[in-house]
Amino acid sequence: MLVSSVLRTLSSRTLPHLFAAFLISLASTLCLAASIRGAVTDITGAKVTGANVVLIGNGKVVASAVSTADGSFQILTGAEGRFFLVVSAKSFRQLQTPDFYAGRLDSIERKLVLEPEWVRESIVVTATGTPTPQSQTSAATSVLGPLDLALRTDLAGPLRLMPGTAVAQDGQLGAQSSLFVRGGDSDSNKVLLDGISVGDMGGRFDFGPLSTTAVESAEIYRGPNSSLFGADAASGVVSLTTPHGTTSFPSIMFQGDAGNFHTSREELEVAGAHNKLDYLGAFSWLQSANSLPMDEYHLATSAANIGWQPSGSTQIRATLRYGVDATGVPNQWDFYQIPDDRKEGDQDLYGGGTVDNQTTPGFHNRFQYGLTRKREQSQQWYPAGICIPVGSCDGAPNSYTGGNFYGLPILIQGANGFSAVGPALLNYSAANGSVYPNRLDLISNRDQFNYQGDLQLTPHLLLLAAFHYANERAAEREPVYFIDESLSVSNYDYVFGAHGDFKNRLFYTLRGSVQHYQIFGNNFSPNAGLSFFALRPRPGIFSGTKLNFSFAQGVREPALTEEFGSLYKFLLLNGGQATIQQLGISPIQAPTTRTWEGGGEQAFWGERIVFRACYFHNEFGRAIESVGAGLVPELLPNLTSQQQQALESVLQSESAYSLDLNSLAFRAQGIESTVESGIGKNIFLRGGYTYLDSVVQRSFSSDNAALIGGYAPTFNGIPVGIYSPLTGARPFRRPPHTGFFTASYAGKKITGVFTSAFASRSDDSTFLGYEDINQGNSLVLPNRNLDYGFAKLDLGGSYQLLTWLSIYAQGENLLSQQHIAPIGYPSLPMNFRAGLRIQWGVGSGR
């Protein structure tokens, strides 16, 4: 009876109260749960139904959800910590998101874009300023991922593995390397590291001493994008990303290798994540003797990436990278056969601090401070070469009557079949104004602040506003010649744009930027792009057709050396006002770019194969051209012939081999094409070909040089541009035909990557004007097709011996092509490295 009475009491009074308490407790628990929600779409933005979304934390499944009919999902968890999502759906490649921190009260939004199972469709940032699926943009953008960079020591080789690009490396490992995008100048590319501008003032950037250590990916945008990134993005954008730690415990990776030419490389990386903090630190050391005398090279690189997430909506991140290198500069060995006694070194420091805040589900803010501290040193201890006439190089300093130092009598042979014989001037003597030892320092410092806000106004419209400020300080110092020039400027960019779509079929980008730069004043750069899916992705032979169109304008800030080496300033200070008026020479201005682009993309067999092709037409105006020191004295008619000769010697002895002005204009149009395909889950193939038709429309060397004294350099009656191309010719070092092919295999234990890059002959100069035995031009050759074509083949791979130990090897230039570099610079022959990789933990930072 007692038991029955208790049960009746509980039933009538206590059970309802207990149930209510349970509901309250459950509601309280849910209120404290983290919410991870969002939508799953394909590359066109179409919703994906039935996708499995799994939340992983500490290596375990925490919770999961299935996307609904509108692609949405929501996961609730009472746990807090670091998580990532794994998303899978039929006919799509499995997606793993970057890790993130979630607290119990956080609400986190994630847009999950699934790629086709067989090909790669990257998420890109340089096209719109926000992470956007590649197919939703009209921009020509390529991405080099971890597998493309894993076994490389620098970026000179990988940058060739995309359409529309050409790399000129003036020598062997560590030598100056320049990137030409779609026929534009090499200093018209904006180079970013984690969003921080790292180029010199004026856009110049040397890829030679940039290590792949702590570089996770490289995104390359082809075309002007000054509307988003400001001046210097006049031909393209190269955006590099540093990885961050992901494992819940410290992960340590060490690798070391050795190869021929006394080459060795060691690298140590420590990475991990704990609660709200993630971290990565890396250091590498590379050294090589190269294959030429006095061409030793070494590079030390340090990098760090530390992130802290106080909440799921806010992330604070600091990055730092410091590189120190030194390399011998034997000069154009094929022209002298005597190594120059010169060394170049760099000390480059890049750092940044970023705050990302997802203020509301649709409103994102980004604040960033960046610093760049670059110092390039060039030093020479003595004048290498043979004194001709013998014993005449020790005359009175600055007498301008003695001899100079020359290389050996050499046959100089161009790819066009023309040749010349004779010793070439290697160094001026003290009698002719040179001082040894000497040293040149180029300094480029920058402090910058960037703000960007983007608002998802509707599911089909995103608005963007940004502000960029940069204070740049540059200096050029050469004490032995009493050169100490500096410049400090402040620049501003104001950006407004919109990106959206209509029914996930028509995608558009509209953007404009107002630039206020201290050197060239105000400029407006517009950008517009359209992408239209004429046939949406689907099963079948023709499984997707997309059409693209874009228009853009760009501008480049003049470089420090161009501003200091202005022909206008030189003539103004030396009585050349009449020449300025006669030839219409103006102060240095900002070069400009305008481009039109249209093309399409076709997928086949359920997106197993994707073919892309586009036509581009670029106009480059007010390009900066060099006027050789041999011509400069003739621009001053008030000087006697003896005074002109003395001035020429002074200019060249002080390394002022040329002066600059805005006198060059050229057009570059062409066709880019790529095809890529996946075979199963492990094999990926990609290839491309670019045809470039570039022609100079205006050139000081052609239009005005012959007017001054009626003298123009020729080779057996063929006009030659010594320092810059002539009207009707091609710009230097931009081959009309380039191509590439890559094949990669990524298995559980074995990875392998084969790459090949091809280029046809290109126009160039020997740059040996006024440098033969008689100070004449007998060593210049016709510019047309002067540089050799090449086929560069590389092969690398790794094998996992144990869970913590693997072996790897990389071979480059397997055909030992000697003319991958421009004429005069022999390329590094076949070279290889092999080594061991030891790793504790899984996933390090990559």
Coordinates of C-alpha atoms in Angstrom, one line a residue, residues 129-331:
G129 CA 38.4 40.1 -52.5
T130 CA 36.4 37.4 -50.7
P131 CA 36.6 33.6 -50.9
T132 CA 34.7 32.7 -54.1
P133 CA 34.5 29.5 -56.1
Q134 CA 36.7 29.8 -59.2
S135 CA 33.7 29.0 -61.5
Q136 CA 31.7 31.9 -60.1
T137 CA 34.3 34.5 -61.4
S138 CA 35.3 35.6 -64.9
A139 CA 38.9 36.1 -63.8
A140 CA 41.8 34.1 -65.1
T141 CA 43.1 32.6 -61.9
S142 CA 45.3 29.6 -61.1
V143 CA 46.3 28.0 -57.8
L144 CA 49.5 26.2 -57.0
G145 CA 48.8 23.9 -54.0
P146 CA 51.0 22.0 -51.5
L147 CA 51.7 19.1 -53.9
D148 CA 52.9 21.6 -56.5
L149 CA 55.3 23.2 -54.1
A150 CA 56.3 20.4 -51.7
L151 CA 59.6 19.4 -53.3
R152 CA 60.6 22.8 -54.7
T153 CA 63.1 25.2 -53.2
D154 CA 61.8 28.3 -54.9
L155 CA 58.9 29.6 -57.0
A156 CA 60.7 30.2 -60.3
G157 CA 59.9 26.7 -61.6
P158 CA 56.2 26.4 -60.4
L159 CA 55.3 29.8 -61.8
R160 CA 55.9 28.5 -65.3
L161 CA 53.2 25.9 -64.8
M162 CA 50.2 28.0 -65.7
P163 CA 49.0 29.8 -68.8
G164 CA 50.0 33.3 -69.7
T165 CA 53.2 33.5 -67.7
A166 CA 56.9 33.6 -68.5
V167 CA 59.7 33.5 -66.0
A168 CA 63.2 34.9 -66.8
Q169 CA 65.9 33.8 -64.4
D170 CA 69.2 35.7 -65.0
G171 CA 71.4 32.7 -64.0
Q172 CA 71.2 29.7 -61.8
L173 CA 69.8 28.9 -58.4
G174 CA 69.2 32.1 -56.5
A175 CA 69.7 34.4 -59.5
Q176 CA 67.3 37.3 -60.1
S177 CA 63.9 35.9 -61.3
S178 CA 61.3 38.0 -63.0
L179 CA 57.7 37.1 -63.8
F180 CA 55.9 38.4 -67.0
V181 CA 52.1 38.0 -67.1
R182 CA 50.3 38.2 -70.4
G183 CA 53.0 40.3 -72.0
G184 CA 53.2 42.9 -69.3
D185 CA 56.4 44.1 -67.6
S186 CA 57.9 42.2 -64.8
D187 CA 57.4 45.0 -62.3
S188 CA 53.7 45.3 -63.0
N189 CA 52.7 42.4 -60.7
K190 CA 51.4 42.9 -57.2
V191 CA 53.0 40.3 -54.9
L192 CA 51.1 39.6 -51.6
L193 CA 52.1 37.4 -48.6
D194 CA 49.1 36.7 -46.4
G195 CA 47.5 39.9 -47.8
I196 CA 50.6 42.1 -47.2
S197 CA 52.2 43.8 -50.2
V198 CA 55.9 42.6 -50.3
G199 CA 57.2 44.1 -53.6
D200 CA 59.6 47.0 -53.8
M201 CA 58.3 50.5 -54.3
G202 CA 57.3 50.5 -57.9
G203 CA 56.3 46.8 -58.1
R204 CA 59.7 45.2 -58.6
F205 CA 59.9 41.7 -57.0
D206 CA 62.7 39.2 -57.3
F207 CA 61.4 35.6 -57.0
G208 CA 64.9 34.2 -56.9
P209 CA 65.6 34.4 -53.2
L210 CA 62.1 33.5 -52.1
S211 CA 61.9 30.1 -50.5
T212 CA 58.9 27.8 -50.6
T213 CA 59.4 27.2 -46.9
A214 CA 56.1 28.0 -45.1
V215 CA 54.3 28.7 -48.3
E216 CA 51.2 26.6 -48.5
S217 CA 49.7 27.9 -51.8
A218 CA 50.2 30.5 -54.5
E219 CA 47.3 32.1 -56.2
I220 CA 48.0 33.8 -59.5
Y221 CA 45.6 36.3 -61.0
R222 CA 46.3 37.1 -64.7
G223 CA 45.2 40.6 -65.7
P224 CA 45.1 44.1 -64.1
N225 CA 43.4 44.3 -60.7
S226 CA 44.3 47.7 -59.5
S227 CA 40.6 48.1 -58.7
L228 CA 41.1 45.8 -55.7
F229 CA 44.8 45.8 -54.9
G230 CA 45.9 49.3 -55.9
A231 CA 48.8 50.4 -58.0
D232 CA 51.4 47.8 -59.2
A233 CA 48.6 45.2 -59.9
A234 CA 48.8 46.3 -63.6
S235 CA 49.5 42.9 -65.1
G236 CA 48.7 40.4 -62.4
V237 CA 48.6 39.4 -58.8
V238 CA 50.6 36.7 -57.0
S239 CA 49.1 35.9 -53.6
L240 CA 51.1 33.6 -51.2
T241 CA 49.6 32.0 -48.1
T242 CA 51.4 30.8 -45.0
P243 CA 49.9 27.6 -43.4
H244 CA 48.9 27.4 -39.8
G245 CA 48.9 24.7 -37.2
T246 CA 46.0 22.2 -37.0
T247 CA 46.9 19.3 -34.7
S248 CA 45.8 19.3 -31.1
F249 CA 49.4 18.5 -30.1
P250 CA 52.8 19.8 -31.3
S251 CA 53.7 18.3 -34.6
I252 CA 57.3 18.3 -35.6
M253 CA 58.7 17.9 -39.1
F254 CA 62.3 17.8 -40.1
Q255 CA 63.7 17.1 -43.6
G256 CA 67.2 17.2 -45.0
D257 CA 68.5 16.4 -48.4
A258 CA 71.7 16.7 -50.5
G259 CA 72.4 16.7 -54.3
N260 CA 74.9 17.5 -56.9
F261 CA 76.7 20.9 -57.2
H262 CA 77.2 20.7 -53.5
T263 CA 73.6 21.5 -52.9
S264 CA 71.9 20.7 -49.6
R265 CA 68.8 21.8 -47.8
E266 CA 67.5 21.4 -44.3
E267 CA 64.1 22.4 -42.9
L268 CA 62.4 22.3 -39.5
E269 CA 58.8 23.0 -38.9
V270 CA 56.8 22.9 -35.6
A271 CA 53.1 23.4 -35.6
G272 CA 50.0 22.7 -33.6
A273 CA 46.8 24.1 -32.0
H274 CA 45.5 24.2 -28.5
N275 CA 42.0 25.5 -27.6
K276 CA 41.9 29.1 -29.0
L277 CA 45.5 29.2 -30.1
D278 CA 47.2 27.8 -33.2
Y279 CA 50.9 28.2 -34.1
L280 CA 53.5 27.4 -36.7
G281 CA 57.2 28.1 -36.8
A282 CA 59.6 27.1 -39.6
F283 CA 63.3 27.5 -40.5
S284 CA 65.2 26.3 -43.5
W285 CA 68.8 26.6 -44.8
L286 CA 69.7 26.1 -48.5
Q287 CA 73.1 26.2 -50.1
S288 CA 74.6 25.4 -53.5
A289 CA 77.7 26.0 -55.4
N290 CA 75.8 26.1 -58.8
S291 CA 77.8 25.0 -61.9
L292 CA 79.7 28.3 -62.5
P293 CA 82.7 29.7 -60.7
M294 CA 82.1 32.3 -58.1
D295 CA 78.3 31.6 -58.1
E296 CA 77.8 30.1 -54.6
Y297 CA 74.4 30.7 -53.1
H298 CA 72.9 30.3 -49.7
L299 CA 69.5 31.2 -48.2
A300 CA 68.2 31.2 -44.7
T301 CA 64.4 31.5 -44.2
S302 CA 62.4 31.9 -40.9
A303 CA 58.7 32.0 -40.7
A304 CA 56.0 32.1 -38.0
N305 CA 52.2 32.1 -38.0
I306 CA 50.3 32.5 -34.7
G307 CA 46.5 32.7 -34.5
W308 CA 44.1 33.3 -31.6
Q309 CA 40.4 33.0 -31.7
P310 CA 38.8 34.6 -28.6
S311 CA 35.4 33.5 -30.0
G312 CA 34.0 31.7 -33.0
S313 CA 33.4 35.0 -34.8
T314 CA 36.7 36.7 -34.2
Q315 CA 40.2 35.7 -35.2
I316 CA 43.5 37.5 -34.5
R317 CA 46.5 36.4 -36.5
A318 CA 50.2 37.5 -36.7
T319 CA 52.6 36.4 -39.4
L320 CA 56.3 37.0 -39.8
R321 CA 58.8 36.0 -42.4
Y322 CA 62.5 36.8 -42.6
G323 CA 64.9 35.8 -45.4
V324 CA 68.6 36.3 -45.7
D325 CA 70.5 35.3 -48.8
A326 CA 73.7 35.9 -50.7
T327 CA 74.7 34.8 -54.1
G328 CA 77.7 35.3 -56.4
V329 CA 77.0 37.2 -59.7
P330 CA 79.4 35.9 -62.3
N331 CA 77.6 38.0 -64.9

